[in-house]
Amino acid sequence: MSLASYIGCNVEIPNNDEEYTEDFFYIGSCFAGEYELLNIKKHQFTTPYVYEVSSHWGIKISEYTTPEICSESKKKLMELCNIMDSYLEKGDFFELYSCWVGEEAEKREGEIILQINNFDINQIEIPEKTLVRFEK
């Protein structure tokens, strides 16, 4: 199984599905298909646009994550916030949710609200099945 991360937002954003990239982070398909995207939209998000993000492994920051994955997840999350900050207007938000592929419709285990540019990356935990709302 693979850990996938998804974002939901109120604005359409470009993805780089069509181009090969060596970037450690991108917006586009990696593990999920249309079925998973429909389930995540229906069961977790409140927004019209849904995307899979983060190549090769989802974003998971918790005490049960290896130090390497936790460090990489923190970098991915900071990059994601920088990208989304450029698309969102003041007062808007985006949602982030990570889960194992196939578990998109399962009950979430937590919810967090953070300010997109005002949180300490070393003081937060984002385990799987946690909905994080980033407000601008």
Tab-separated table of C-alpha atoms in Angstrom:
chain	number	residue	atom	x	y	z
A	1	MET	CA	0.000	0.000	0.000
A	2	SER	CA	1.020	3.596	-0.550
A	3	LEU	CA	0.433	6.736	1.468
A	4	ALA	CA	-1.166	9.412	-0.713
A	5	SER	CA	-1.726	13.077	0.081
A	6	TYR	CA	-4.511	15.168	-1.404
A	7	ILE	CA	-5.422	18.831	-1.391
A	8	GLY	CA	-8.797	20.413	-1.868
A	9	CYS	CA	-9.200	24.053	-2.843
A	10	ASN	CA	-11.674	26.553	-4.266
A	11	VAL	CA	-9.452	27.534	-7.196
A	12	GLU	CA	-8.225	25.496	-10.119
A	13	ILE	CA	-4.464	25.071	-10.115
A	14	PRO	CA	-2.193	23.616	-12.771
A	15	ASN	CA	-0.691	20.184	-12.307
A	16	ASN	CA	2.398	18.750	-13.880
A	17	ASP	CA	1.007	15.301	-14.737
A	18	GLU	CA	1.963	15.629	-18.381
A	19	GLU	CA	5.609	16.466	-17.871
A	20	TYR	CA	8.295	14.331	-16.305
A	21	THR	CA	9.847	16.012	-13.314
A	22	GLU	CA	12.682	15.217	-10.965
A	23	ASP	CA	11.177	17.532	-8.335
A	24	PHE	CA	10.651	15.969	-4.951
A	25	PHE	CA	7.198	17.552	-4.849
A	26	TYR	CA	4.542	18.083	-7.457
A	27	ILE	CA	0.813	18.378	-8.011
A	28	GLY	CA	-0.497	15.511	-10.104
A	29	SER	CA	-1.156	11.791	-10.131
A	30	CYS	CA	1.191	9.432	-8.373
A	31	PHE	CA	-0.783	6.677	-6.609
A	32	ALA	CA	-4.436	7.716	-6.866
A	33	GLY	CA	-6.854	7.249	-9.711
A	34	GLU	CA	-10.197	8.881	-10.497
A	35	TYR	CA	-12.019	6.637	-7.994
A	36	GLU	CA	-9.773	7.743	-5.111
A	37	LEU	CA	-10.081	11.400	-6.098
A	38	LEU	CA	-13.878	11.127	-6.161
A	39	ASN	CA	-13.929	9.461	-2.742
A	40	ILE	CA	-11.615	12.007	-1.139
A	41	LYS	CA	-13.740	14.843	-2.551
A	42	LYS	CA	-16.991	13.252	-1.381
A	43	HIS	CA	-15.911	12.110	2.086
A	44	GLN	CA	-13.195	14.515	3.269
A	45	PHE	CA	-13.151	17.857	1.454
A	46	THR	CA	-15.526	20.810	1.247
A	47	THR	CA	-13.971	22.200	-1.943
A	48	PRO	CA	-14.720	21.716	-5.666
A	49	TYR	CA	-11.134	21.048	-6.828
A	50	VAL	CA	-9.142	18.042	-5.641
A	51	TYR	CA	-5.567	17.064	-6.478
A	52	GLU	CA	-3.074	14.458	-5.402
A	53	VAL	CA	0.194	16.038	-4.257
A	54	SER	CA	3.680	14.903	-3.328
A	55	SER	CA	5.545	12.313	-5.317
A	56	HIS	CA	6.591	8.888	-4.119
A	57	TRP	CA	5.114	9.167	-0.614
A	58	GLY	CA	2.496	11.293	1.101
A	59	ILE	CA	2.899	13.965	3.751
A	60	LYS	CA	2.899	12.506	7.249
A	61	ILE	CA	4.405	14.210	10.284
A	62	SER	CA	4.072	12.168	13.449
A	63	GLU	CA	6.017	10.430	16.173
A	64	TYR	CA	5.370	7.129	14.345
A	65	THR	CA	7.089	8.300	11.162
A	66	THR	CA	10.754	7.615	10.483
A	67	PRO	CA	12.992	10.684	10.908
A	68	GLU	CA	13.780	10.645	7.167
A	69	ILE	CA	10.116	10.595	6.073
A	70	CYS	CA	9.190	13.165	8.720
A	71	SER	CA	11.922	15.540	7.530
A	72	GLU	CA	10.935	15.073	3.887
A	73	SER	CA	7.257	15.605	4.781
A	74	LYS	CA	8.087	18.886	6.498
A	75	LYS	CA	9.921	20.101	3.391
A	76	LYS	CA	7.018	19.033	1.170
A	77	LEU	CA	4.501	20.776	3.412
A	78	MET	CA	6.456	24.028	3.399
A	79	GLU	CA	6.748	23.873	-0.405
A	80	LEU	CA	3.022	23.128	-0.705
A	81	CYS	CA	2.157	26.127	1.479
A	82	ASN	CA	4.404	28.371	-0.652
A	83	ILE	CA	2.752	27.132	-3.848
A	84	MET	CA	-0.785	27.465	-2.496
A	85	ASP	CA	-0.074	30.907	-1.044
A	86	SER	CA	0.472	32.158	-4.595
A	87	TYR	CA	-2.960	30.859	-5.715
A	88	LEU	CA	-5.102	31.812	-2.742
A	89	GLU	CA	-6.609	35.187	-1.918
A	90	LYS	CA	-6.806	36.577	1.613
A	91	GLY	CA	-9.624	34.795	3.454
A	92	ASP	CA	-9.408	31.656	1.294
A	93	PHE	CA	-8.101	28.241	2.346
A	94	PHE	CA	-6.982	24.840	1.149
A	95	GLU	CA	-7.378	21.445	2.771
A	96	LEU	CA	-4.808	18.657	3.075
A	97	TYR	CA	-5.539	14.998	3.789
A	98	SER	CA	-3.190	11.996	3.752
A	99	CYS	CA	-4.254	8.364	3.905
A	100	TRP	CA	-3.394	4.960	2.534
A	101	VAL	CA	-4.686	4.505	-1.013
A	102	GLY	CA	-8.102	2.873	-0.749
A	103	GLU	CA	-8.944	4.484	2.611
A	104	GLU	CA	-10.193	7.817	1.213
A	105	ALA	CA	-13.807	7.164	2.274
A	106	GLU	CA	-12.969	6.021	5.813
A	107	LYS	CA	-13.705	8.128	8.872
A	108	ARG	CA	-11.111	10.805	9.572
A	109	GLU	CA	-9.260	10.637	12.869
A	110	GLY	CA	-8.553	14.320	13.424
A	111	GLU	CA	-8.851	17.907	12.226
A	112	ILE	CA	-6.446	20.836	12.487
A	113	ILE	CA	-6.698	24.481	11.378
A	114	LEU	CA	-3.462	26.371	10.657
A	115	GLN	CA	-2.604	29.752	9.175
A	116	ILE	CA	-0.811	29.158	5.860
A	117	ASN	CA	2.164	31.391	6.738
A	118	ASN	CA	2.066	31.317	10.510
A	119	PHE	CA	2.870	27.942	12.046
A	120	ASP	CA	5.974	26.295	13.440
A	121	ILE	CA	6.686	23.226	11.311
A	122	ASN	CA	8.581	21.656	14.213
A	123	GLN	CA	5.641	21.999	16.589
A	124	ILE	CA	2.896	20.319	14.565
A	125	GLU	CA	1.836	16.726	14.026
A	126	ILE	CA	-0.086	15.637	10.949
A	127	PRO	CA	-0.755	11.905	11.171
A	128	GLU	CA	-2.633	10.024	8.474
A	129	LYS	CA	-6.412	10.507	8.248
A	130	THR	CA	-6.158	14.060	9.624
A	131	LEU	CA	-7.838	16.908	7.759
A	132	VAL	CA	-5.719	20.053	7.880
A	133	ARG	CA	-7.262	23.337	6.825
A	134	PHE	CA	-4.717	26.019	5.899
A	135	GLU	CA	-6.246	29.492	5.992
A	136	LYS	CA	-4.764	32.574	4.346
